[in-house]
Amino acid sequence: MPDRRGTVPWSLSSPASPLQWAWATCGVFPTCVKCTEENPLPWASCPLNSNNTGIIEECAKSSSTEYFWYRTTLNISPTIDEAGSLHWGIVLCLILSWLVVYLCIIRGTESTGKVVYVTASFPYLVLLIYLFRGVTLHGAGNGLLYMFTPKIEQLMDPKSWIDAATQIFYSLGLGFGSLIAFASYNQTNNNCEKQAVIIALINSLTSIFASVVTFSIYGFKATFNYENCLDRMILLLTNTFDLEETAIKSDTLDEWIKYLNSTLPDKFSAISSQLEICDLQSHLDTAAEGTGLSFIVFTEAIVHMPGPTQLWSVLYFLMLLLLGIGSMMGNMAGVITPLSDMKIISAYLPREAMIGIVCLVACIIGLVFNIGSGNYWFSIFNDYAATLSLLLIVFVEVVGICYIYGIRRYRSDIEMMIGHKPNMYWVITWVFVSPLLIISLLIFYIVDYATKGTLTYTAWNSLEGRSVKLAYPPYALAVIGLMVVASTACIPLIPLTMYIRKKLKREKYQG
């Protein structure tokens, strides 16, 4: 390995999709709808139809935030089979995002290390601001109570543990190659044991910190929707039965519904289809993940947050953008470093040109996510490209170090670096605990998908204004299989290639 000692880059290498931070770029500078004083954010209200006689039907059946995300931002297709056309606004954002990444990594660790100070520290600053704002919001306590209340049924679900392990792999950058690439820049006597403990603690504490921020705002949103539901029902009953405005209270709504249903059944049956079940727990249980959490739930909460909503919006999307740039710098290091070391491209082209080619190829691949069905293809990449593959790669790394290279040799190497051998905690964790946990997760993963039957994806039904579950077509399943095979194929192919080359070389000498 080349000697890169003397410069040690540091990055929060939690992978994020280029599409996500391209969307974040567009979110910082929304230009699709004119922002006015009455409508400070473009997703705050539904747009009018072409005749200006009412709001657009798709938006009326869903919500202004969902409409802005699925129709204005993505212009999403109804199914993965309908490709649709390129969304040129997102294409421009994607190109600009990759251009920023290229400029950040063009000088190697000299430029990357400086950029990381911003990309790593600014998200913490924004989260801190959101923490003070979030915990003071009405209903924040409901979200925090929901977060810290154990749910036995979810703890018993293997899928929860698979998702948790995958998140740890993503946030720490395990199996992506970025940690190995960055470690090659360390001094020989670098205290890797101390840094491993510090990074693991920072990662876990950051996850809890970010969760507190998220659930406090999520609790505010759920409480806001719950109280709006109560207000709508109170207004409906008050107008229908000509009651006094202060007759029905939030805590007596259920009693009034029972009373009016029993005393005036005919009049009550006329509005029964308009009645909604207002339950705070159901609003809290309406969880979202991935793009739904980032670009629908959180942005809808921003609309209703007291204070300057434009400021909350800009801070939030800038944070997403910088998180994406920081993640991609770590991921690109895992690609560029081995390409430079193996002299595959760098022997014929200067480093700047090689990095440009890698970024260009990645940008071209990202165009797939910019068509009408791009969000569905993004879900495929997000759900299947690096879940099972990461588990397999990390398992092979652990087995290779502990059982093939040898745990004794590995401890001796670390002793040469830090002056002492790792204690038995590390040995037991490496040799027994980690392999068993990864094998268990692999079994859970395979059983989970075997019991699911047909793999499904979440599509947007514009006629109904809601998300629906659809089965993946055969060609999409083939792409999923190819992605899993492609990301793990190097594990058997490289040893097999080396074995064949040595065998041919031996036969050549013998002949």
Short mmCIF file of N, CA, C and O in Angstrom, two decimals, residues 46-157:
data_model
loop_
_atom_site.label_atom_id
_atom_site.label_comp_id
_atom_site.label_asym_id
_atom_site.label_seq_id
_atom_site.Cartn_x
_atom_site.Cartn_y
_atom_site.Cartn_z
N CYS A 46 -52.14 24.04 -1.66
CA CYS A 46 -52.40 23.42 -2.96
C CYS A 46 -52.58 24.50 -4.03
O CYS A 46 -53.22 25.53 -3.78
N PRO A 47 -52.06 24.26 -5.23
CA PRO A 47 -52.26 25.23 -6.31
C PRO A 47 -53.66 25.14 -6.90
O PRO A 47 -54.35 24.12 -6.75
N LEU A 48 -54.09 26.20 -7.56
CA LEU A 48 -55.40 26.23 -8.21
C LEU A 48 -55.36 25.46 -9.52
O LEU A 48 -54.31 25.29 -10.14
N ASN A 49 -56.52 24.98 -9.94
CA ASN A 49 -56.60 24.30 -11.23
C ASN A 49 -56.54 25.30 -12.37
O ASN A 49 -56.44 26.51 -12.16
N SER A 50 -56.59 24.81 -13.59
CA SER A 50 -56.40 25.68 -14.77
C SER A 50 -57.51 26.72 -14.90
O SER A 50 -57.30 27.79 -15.48
N ASN A 51 -58.70 26.44 -14.37
CA ASN A 51 -59.81 27.38 -14.47
C ASN A 51 -59.90 28.34 -13.28
O ASN A 51 -60.79 29.20 -13.24
N ASN A 52 -58.98 28.13 -12.30
CA ASN A 52 -58.98 28.96 -11.09
C ASN A 52 -60.30 28.88 -10.33
O ASN A 52 -60.72 29.84 -9.67
N THR A 53 -60.95 27.73 -10.43
CA THR A 53 -62.23 27.54 -9.74
C THR A 53 -62.09 26.69 -8.48
O THR A 53 -63.05 26.51 -7.74
N GLY A 54 -60.92 26.15 -8.26
CA GLY A 54 -60.68 25.31 -7.09
C GLY A 54 -59.26 24.77 -7.14
O GLY A 54 -58.52 25.02 -8.09
N ILE A 55 -58.90 24.04 -6.11
CA ILE A 55 -57.55 23.47 -6.09
C ILE A 55 -57.49 22.21 -6.95
O ILE A 55 -58.51 21.58 -7.23
N ILE A 56 -56.29 21.83 -7.37
CA ILE A 56 -56.09 20.65 -8.19
C ILE A 56 -56.57 19.42 -7.45
O ILE A 56 -56.31 19.23 -6.26
N GLU A 57 -57.29 18.54 -8.16
CA GLU A 57 -57.94 17.39 -7.54
C GLU A 57 -56.94 16.46 -6.85
O GLU A 57 -57.18 15.96 -5.75
N GLU A 58 -55.79 16.21 -7.51
CA GLU A 58 -54.79 15.33 -6.93
C GLU A 58 -54.29 15.86 -5.59
O GLU A 58 -54.08 15.11 -4.63
N CYS A 59 -54.12 17.17 -5.50
CA CYS A 59 -53.66 17.79 -4.26
C CYS A 59 -54.76 17.76 -3.21
O CYS A 59 -54.49 17.55 -2.02
N ALA A 60 -56.02 17.94 -3.64
CA ALA A 60 -57.13 17.92 -2.70
C ALA A 60 -57.29 16.55 -2.05
O ALA A 60 -57.68 16.44 -0.88
N LYS A 61 -57.00 15.48 -2.81
CA LYS A 61 -57.15 14.13 -2.28
C LYS A 61 -55.97 13.69 -1.43
O LYS A 61 -56.07 12.70 -0.70
N SER A 62 -54.84 14.40 -1.53
CA SER A 62 -53.66 14.02 -0.74
C SER A 62 -53.35 15.12 0.25
O SER A 62 -54.07 15.33 1.22
N SER A 63 -52.29 15.84 0.02
CA SER A 63 -51.93 17.01 0.83
C SER A 63 -51.03 17.89 -0.02
O SER A 63 -50.48 17.45 -1.03
N SER A 64 -50.88 19.14 0.40
CA SER A 64 -50.05 20.06 -0.38
C SER A 64 -48.60 19.60 -0.42
O SER A 64 -47.92 19.75 -1.44
N THR A 65 -48.11 19.02 0.68
CA THR A 65 -46.71 18.57 0.72
C THR A 65 -46.50 17.37 -0.18
O THR A 65 -45.52 17.31 -0.92
N GLU A 66 -47.41 16.39 -0.11
CA GLU A 66 -47.29 15.21 -0.97
C GLU A 66 -47.41 15.60 -2.44
O GLU A 66 -46.68 15.07 -3.29
N TYR A 67 -48.33 16.50 -2.75
CA TYR A 67 -48.49 16.93 -4.13
C TYR A 67 -47.22 17.62 -4.64
O TYR A 67 -46.76 17.35 -5.76
N PHE A 68 -46.66 18.51 -3.81
CA PHE A 68 -45.46 19.21 -4.24
C PHE A 68 -44.31 18.23 -4.45
O PHE A 68 -43.50 18.40 -5.38
N TRP A 69 -44.21 17.21 -3.60
CA TRP A 69 -43.11 16.25 -3.72
C TRP A 69 -43.29 15.35 -4.94
O TRP A 69 -42.41 15.24 -5.79
N TYR A 70 -44.46 14.71 -5.01
CA TYR A 70 -44.65 13.70 -6.06
C TYR A 70 -44.92 14.32 -7.44
O TYR A 70 -44.47 13.77 -8.46
N ARG A 71 -45.66 15.43 -7.50
CA ARG A 71 -46.02 15.97 -8.80
C ARG A 71 -45.11 17.10 -9.24
O ARG A 71 -44.57 17.09 -10.34
N THR A 72 -44.92 18.12 -8.37
CA THR A 72 -44.12 19.27 -8.79
C THR A 72 -42.64 18.94 -8.85
O THR A 72 -41.96 19.29 -9.81
N THR A 73 -42.12 18.27 -7.81
CA THR A 73 -40.69 17.98 -7.75
C THR A 73 -40.30 16.80 -8.63
O THR A 73 -39.40 16.90 -9.46
N LEU A 74 -41.00 15.67 -8.46
CA LEU A 74 -40.61 14.45 -9.18
C LEU A 74 -41.37 14.24 -10.48
O LEU A 74 -40.85 13.59 -11.39
N ASN A 75 -42.60 14.77 -10.56
CA ASN A 75 -43.50 14.46 -11.67
C ASN A 75 -43.51 12.94 -11.90
O ASN A 75 -43.23 12.44 -12.98
N ILE A 76 -43.84 12.23 -10.83
CA ILE A 76 -43.67 10.79 -10.76
C ILE A 76 -44.66 10.04 -11.65
O ILE A 76 -45.79 10.49 -11.86
N SER A 77 -44.22 8.91 -12.19
CA SER A 77 -45.08 8.04 -12.99
C SER A 77 -45.93 7.18 -12.07
O SER A 77 -45.57 6.93 -10.92
N PRO A 78 -47.07 6.68 -12.57
CA PRO A 78 -47.93 5.84 -11.71
C PRO A 78 -47.32 4.49 -11.38
O PRO A 78 -47.62 3.92 -10.34
N THR A 79 -46.46 3.95 -12.28
CA THR A 79 -45.81 2.66 -12.02
C THR A 79 -44.38 2.71 -12.54
O THR A 79 -44.00 3.62 -13.30
N ILE A 80 -43.62 1.70 -12.17
CA ILE A 80 -42.23 1.62 -12.63
C ILE A 80 -42.16 1.29 -14.12
O ILE A 80 -41.14 1.53 -14.78
N ASP A 81 -43.26 0.74 -14.67
CA ASP A 81 -43.28 0.37 -16.10
C ASP A 81 -43.32 1.59 -17.00
O ASP A 81 -42.89 1.53 -18.15
N GLU A 82 -43.85 2.70 -16.50
CA GLU A 82 -43.94 3.93 -17.30
C GLU A 82 -42.74 4.81 -16.97
O GLU A 82 -42.70 5.45 -15.93
N ALA A 83 -41.78 4.83 -17.88
CA ALA A 83 -40.51 5.52 -17.60
C ALA A 83 -40.70 7.02 -17.43
O ALA A 83 -40.12 7.64 -16.53
N GLY A 84 -41.49 7.63 -18.28
CA GLY A 84 -41.65 9.07 -18.22
C GLY A 84 -40.45 9.78 -18.83
O GLY A 84 -39.53 9.16 -19.39
N SER A 85 -40.43 11.08 -18.74
CA SER A 85 -39.36 11.89 -19.33
C SER A 85 -38.44 12.41 -18.23
O SER A 85 -38.75 12.34 -17.04
N LEU A 86 -37.30 12.93 -18.65
CA LEU A 86 -36.35 13.51 -17.71
C LEU A 86 -36.92 14.78 -17.09
O LEU A 86 -37.56 15.58 -17.78
N HIS A 87 -36.68 14.94 -15.81
CA HIS A 87 -37.07 16.18 -15.12
C HIS A 87 -35.83 17.07 -15.12
O HIS A 87 -34.90 16.87 -14.34
N TRP A 88 -35.82 18.07 -16.01
CA TRP A 88 -34.60 18.82 -16.26
C TRP A 88 -34.16 19.66 -15.07
O TRP A 88 -32.99 19.96 -14.91
N GLY A 89 -35.09 20.04 -14.20
CA GLY A 89 -34.69 20.77 -13.01
C GLY A 89 -33.84 19.92 -12.09
O GLY A 89 -32.80 20.37 -11.58
N ILE A 90 -34.26 18.66 -11.89
CA ILE A 90 -33.48 17.75 -11.03
C ILE A 90 -32.19 17.36 -11.73
O ILE A 90 -31.16 17.18 -11.07
N VAL A 91 -32.22 17.22 -13.05
CA VAL A 91 -30.99 16.91 -13.79
C VAL A 91 -29.94 17.99 -13.57
O VAL A 91 -28.76 17.71 -13.32
N LEU A 92 -30.37 19.25 -13.64
CA LEU A 92 -29.45 20.36 -13.40
C LEU A 92 -28.90 20.31 -11.98
O LEU A 92 -27.69 20.50 -11.75
N CYS A 93 -29.76 20.03 -11.01
CA CYS A 93 -29.30 19.93 -9.62
C CYS A 93 -28.31 18.79 -9.45
O CYS A 93 -27.34 18.90 -8.70
N LEU A 94 -28.56 17.66 -10.13
CA LEU A 94 -27.67 16.51 -10.04
C LEU A 94 -26.29 16.85 -10.60
O LEU A 94 -25.26 16.53 -10.00
N ILE A 95 -26.26 17.52 -11.75
CA ILE A 95 -24.98 17.91 -12.36
C ILE A 95 -24.22 18.88 -11.46
O ILE A 95 -23.01 18.74 -11.25
N LEU A 96 -24.94 19.85 -10.92
CA LEU A 96 -24.29 20.82 -10.02
C LEU A 96 -23.75 20.12 -8.77
O LEU A 96 -22.66 20.46 -8.29
N SER A 97 -24.49 19.15 -8.26
CA SER A 97 -24.05 18.44 -7.05
C SER A 97 -22.77 17.66 -7.32
O SER A 97 -21.83 17.69 -6.51
N TRP A 98 -22.71 16.96 -8.45
CA TRP A 98 -21.50 16.20 -8.78
C TRP A 98 -20.33 17.13 -9.09
O TRP A 98 -19.17 16.80 -8.83
N LEU A 99 -20.63 18.30 -9.64
CA LEU A 99 -19.57 19.27 -9.88
C LEU A 99 -18.98 19.76 -8.56
O LEU A 99 -17.75 19.91 -8.43
N VAL A 100 -19.85 19.97 -7.56
CA VAL A 100 -19.36 20.38 -6.24
C VAL A 100 -18.49 19.28 -5.63
O VAL A 100 -17.43 19.55 -5.07
N VAL A 101 -18.93 18.03 -5.75
CA VAL A 101 -18.14 16.91 -5.22
C VAL A 101 -16.78 16.83 -5.92
O VAL A 101 -15.75 16.64 -5.27
N TYR A 102 -16.79 17.00 -7.22
CA TYR A 102 -15.53 16.94 -7.99
C TYR A 102 -14.56 18.02 -7.51
O TYR A 102 -13.37 17.76 -7.31
N LEU A 103 -15.07 19.23 -7.33
CA LEU A 103 -14.20 20.32 -6.88
C LEU A 103 -13.69 20.08 -5.46
O LEU A 103 -12.58 20.53 -5.11
N CYS A 104 -14.47 19.38 -4.64
CA CYS A 104 -14.07 19.13 -3.25
C CYS A 104 -12.99 18.06 -3.15
O CYS A 104 -12.19 18.07 -2.20
N ILE A 105 -12.95 17.11 -4.11
CA ILE A 105 -12.02 15.98 -3.98
C ILE A 105 -10.91 16.02 -5.01
O ILE A 105 -10.05 15.13 -5.03
N ILE A 106 -10.88 17.05 -5.85
CA ILE A 106 -9.93 17.07 -6.96
C ILE A 106 -8.49 17.10 -6.46
O ILE A 106 -7.59 16.54 -7.11
N ARG A 107 -8.24 17.71 -5.30
CA ARG A 107 -6.88 17.80 -4.77
C ARG A 107 -6.59 16.73 -3.73
O ARG A 107 -5.60 16.85 -3.00
N GLY A 108 -7.43 15.73 -3.65
CA GLY A 108 -7.19 14.66 -2.70
C GLY A 108 -7.47 15.10 -1.28
O GLY A 108 -8.34 15.95 -1.01
N THR A 109 -6.73 14.55 -0.34
CA THR A 109 -6.97 14.85 1.07
C THR A 109 -6.69 16.30 1.42
O THR A 109 -7.20 16.82 2.40
N GLU A 110 -5.89 16.97 0.60
CA GLU A 110 -5.59 18.39 0.86
C GLU A 110 -6.85 19.22 0.82
O GLU A 110 -7.05 20.11 1.64
N SER A 111 -7.73 18.95 -0.17
CA SER A 111 -8.98 19.70 -0.27
C SER A 111 -10.10 19.03 0.52
O SER A 111 -10.93 19.71 1.13
N THR A 112 -10.11 17.68 0.54
CA THR A 112 -11.18 16.97 1.24
C THR A 112 -11.18 17.28 2.73
O THR A 112 -12.22 17.53 3.33
N GLY A 113 -10.00 17.28 3.34
CA GLY A 113 -9.91 17.54 4.77
C GLY A 113 -10.46 18.89 5.17
O GLY A 113 -11.09 19.04 6.23
N LYS A 114 -10.27 19.91 4.31
CA LYS A 114 -10.77 21.25 4.62
C LYS A 114 -12.29 21.32 4.46
O LYS A 114 -12.98 21.95 5.26
N VAL A 115 -12.80 20.66 3.41
CA VAL A 115 -14.25 20.69 3.18
C VAL A 115 -15.00 19.98 4.29
O VAL A 115 -16.10 20.39 4.69
N VAL A 116 -14.39 18.91 4.83
CA VAL A 116 -15.05 18.11 5.85
C VAL A 116 -15.31 18.92 7.11
O VAL A 116 -16.29 18.66 7.82
N TYR A 117 -14.48 19.90 7.41
CA TYR A 117 -14.73 20.74 8.57
C TYR A 117 -16.11 21.39 8.48
O TYR A 117 -16.80 21.58 9.49
N VAL A 118 -16.53 21.75 7.26
CA VAL A 118 -17.84 22.38 7.06
C VAL A 118 -18.94 21.32 6.99
O VAL A 118 -19.96 21.42 7.67
N THR A 119 -18.73 20.29 6.17
CA THR A 119 -19.78 19.28 5.96
C THR A 119 -20.06 18.48 7.22
O THR A 119 -21.15 17.92 7.38
N ALA A 120 -19.08 18.37 8.12
CA ALA A 120 -19.27 17.60 9.35
C ALA A 120 -19.81 18.45 10.50
O ALA A 120 -20.59 17.96 11.32
N SER A 121 -19.42 19.71 10.56
CA SER A 121 -19.81 20.56 11.70
C SER A 121 -21.14 21.27 11.48
O SER A 121 -21.92 21.42 12.44
N PHE A 122 -21.43 21.68 10.25
CA PHE A 122 -22.66 22.43 9.99
C PHE A 122 -23.93 21.63 10.33
O PHE A 122 -24.86 22.18 10.93
N PRO A 123 -24.02 20.32 9.97
CA PRO A 123 -25.21 19.56 10.37
C PRO A 123 -25.43 19.53 11.87
O PRO A 123 -26.58 19.58 12.33
N TYR A 124 -24.35 19.45 12.65
CA TYR A 124 -24.50 19.48 14.10
C TYR A 124 -25.06 20.82 14.57
O TYR A 124 -25.89 20.88 15.49
N LEU A 125 -24.61 21.90 13.95
CA LEU A 125 -25.12 23.23 14.29
C LEU A 125 -26.61 23.34 13.99
O LEU A 125 -27.39 23.83 14.81
N VAL A 126 -27.01 22.84 12.81
CA VAL A 126 -28.43 22.89 12.43
C VAL A 126 -29.27 22.01 13.37
O VAL A 126 -30.36 22.41 13.81
N LEU A 127 -28.75 20.82 13.69
CA LEU A 127 -29.48 19.94 14.60
C LEU A 127 -29.64 20.57 15.97
O LEU A 127 -30.69 20.42 16.63
N LEU A 128 -28.60 21.28 16.42
CA LEU A 128 -28.68 21.96 17.71
C LEU A 128 -29.75 23.05 17.69
O LEU A 128 -30.54 23.19 18.64
N ILE A 129 -29.81 23.81 16.59
CA ILE A 129 -30.85 24.84 16.45
C ILE A 129 -32.22 24.21 16.44
O ILE A 129 -33.16 24.67 17.12
N TYR A 130 -32.36 23.11 15.68
CA TYR A 130 -33.65 22.42 15.61
C TYR A 130 -34.00 21.77 16.94
O TYR A 130 -35.19 21.61 17.26
N LEU A 131 -33.00 21.38 17.72
CA LEU A 131 -33.28 20.79 19.03
C LEU A 131 -33.96 21.81 19.94
O LEU A 131 -34.99 21.51 20.56
N PHE A 132 -33.39 23.02 20.03
CA PHE A 132 -33.97 24.06 20.87
C PHE A 132 -35.35 24.46 20.36
O PHE A 132 -36.26 24.73 21.15
N ARG A 133 -35.52 24.49 19.03
CA ARG A 133 -36.82 24.83 18.47
C ARG A 133 -37.82 23.68 18.65
O ARG A 133 -38.98 23.88 18.99
N GLY A 134 -37.33 22.44 18.43
CA GLY A 134 -38.22 21.29 18.44
C GLY A 134 -38.80 20.98 19.81
O GLY A 134 -40.00 20.73 19.95
N VAL A 135 -37.95 20.98 20.85
CA VAL A 135 -38.43 20.60 22.18
C VAL A 135 -39.36 21.65 22.78
O VAL A 135 -40.06 21.36 23.76
N THR A 136 -39.39 22.85 22.23
CA THR A 136 -40.29 23.89 22.73
C THR A 136 -41.61 23.93 21.96
O THR A 136 -42.48 24.74 22.29
N LEU A 137 -41.75 23.08 20.93
CA LEU A 137 -42.99 23.06 20.15
C LEU A 137 -44.09 22.35 20.92
O LEU A 137 -43.84 21.44 21.71
N HIS A 138 -45.32 22.76 20.66
CA HIS A 138 -46.48 22.11 21.28
C HIS A 138 -46.59 20.67 20.76
O HIS A 138 -46.65 20.44 19.55
N GLY A 139 -46.61 19.71 21.66
CA GLY A 139 -46.73 18.31 21.29
C GLY A 139 -45.41 17.59 21.15
O GLY A 139 -45.40 16.39 20.85
N ALA A 140 -44.30 18.30 21.36
CA ALA A 140 -42.99 17.65 21.24
C ALA A 140 -42.85 16.50 22.24
O ALA A 140 -42.25 15.47 21.94
N GLY A 141 -43.44 16.68 23.43
CA GLY A 141 -43.36 15.63 24.44
C GLY A 141 -44.02 14.35 24.00
O GLY A 141 -43.57 13.24 24.37
N ASN A 142 -45.09 14.45 23.21
CA ASN A 142 -45.75 13.24 22.70
C ASN A 142 -44.82 12.45 21.79
O ASN A 142 -44.78 11.22 21.84
N GLY A 143 -44.06 13.16 20.97
CA GLY A 143 -43.12 12.48 20.08
C GLY A 143 -41.97 11.84 20.85
O GLY A 143 -41.56 10.72 20.54
N LEU A 144 -41.45 12.55 21.86
CA LEU A 144 -40.34 12.00 22.64
C LEU A 144 -40.80 10.79 23.46
O LEU A 144 -40.07 9.81 23.61
N LEU A 145 -42.02 10.87 24.01
CA LEU A 145 -42.56 9.73 24.75
C LEU A 145 -42.74 8.54 23.82
O LEU A 145 -42.45 7.39 24.19
N TYR A 146 -43.19 8.79 22.60
CA TYR A 146 -43.35 7.72 21.61
C TYR A 146 -41.99 7.11 21.25
O TYR A 146 -41.88 5.90 21.06
N MET A 147 -40.96 7.94 21.18
CA MET A 147 -39.63 7.46 20.82
C MET A 147 -39.05 6.55 21.90
O MET A 147 -38.49 5.49 21.61
N PHE A 148 -39.18 6.95 23.16
CA PHE A 148 -38.52 6.22 24.24
C PHE A 148 -39.39 5.12 24.87
O PHE A 148 -38.95 4.45 25.80
N THR A 149 -40.61 4.94 24.37
CA THR A 149 -41.46 3.86 24.87
C THR A 149 -41.16 2.58 24.11
O THR A 149 -41.34 2.53 22.89
N PRO A 150 -40.68 1.53 24.79
CA PRO A 150 -40.34 0.28 24.08
C PRO A 150 -41.60 -0.35 23.47
O PRO A 150 -42.67 -0.36 24.07
N LYS A 151 -41.44 -0.88 22.27
CA LYS A 151 -42.53 -1.57 21.57
C LYS A 151 -42.08 -3.00 21.34
O LYS A 151 -41.29 -3.28 20.44
N ILE A 152 -42.60 -3.90 22.17
CA ILE A 152 -42.16 -5.29 22.18
C ILE A 152 -42.37 -5.95 20.82
O ILE A 152 -41.51 -6.71 20.34
N GLU A 153 -43.50 -5.64 20.17
CA GLU A 153 -43.77 -6.30 18.88
C GLU A 153 -42.75 -5.92 17.83
O GLU A 153 -42.40 -6.74 16.97
N GLN A 154 -42.25 -4.69 17.88
CA GLN A 154 -41.23 -4.29 16.93
C GLN A 154 -39.86 -4.85 17.30
O GLN A 154 -39.07 -5.20 16.43
N LEU A 155 -39.59 -4.97 18.60
CA LEU A 155 -38.33 -5.57 19.03
C LEU A 155 -38.27 -7.05 18.69
O LEU A 155 -37.19 -7.61 18.50
N MET A 156 -39.42 -7.70 18.59
CA MET A 156 -39.47 -9.11 18.22
C MET A 156 -39.45 -9.33 16.72
O MET A 156 -39.35 -10.47 16.27
N ASP A 157 -39.54 -8.25 15.96
CA ASP A 157 -39.55 -8.35 14.50
C ASP A 157 -38.11 -8.33 13.98
O ASP A 157 -37.38 -7.36 14.19
#
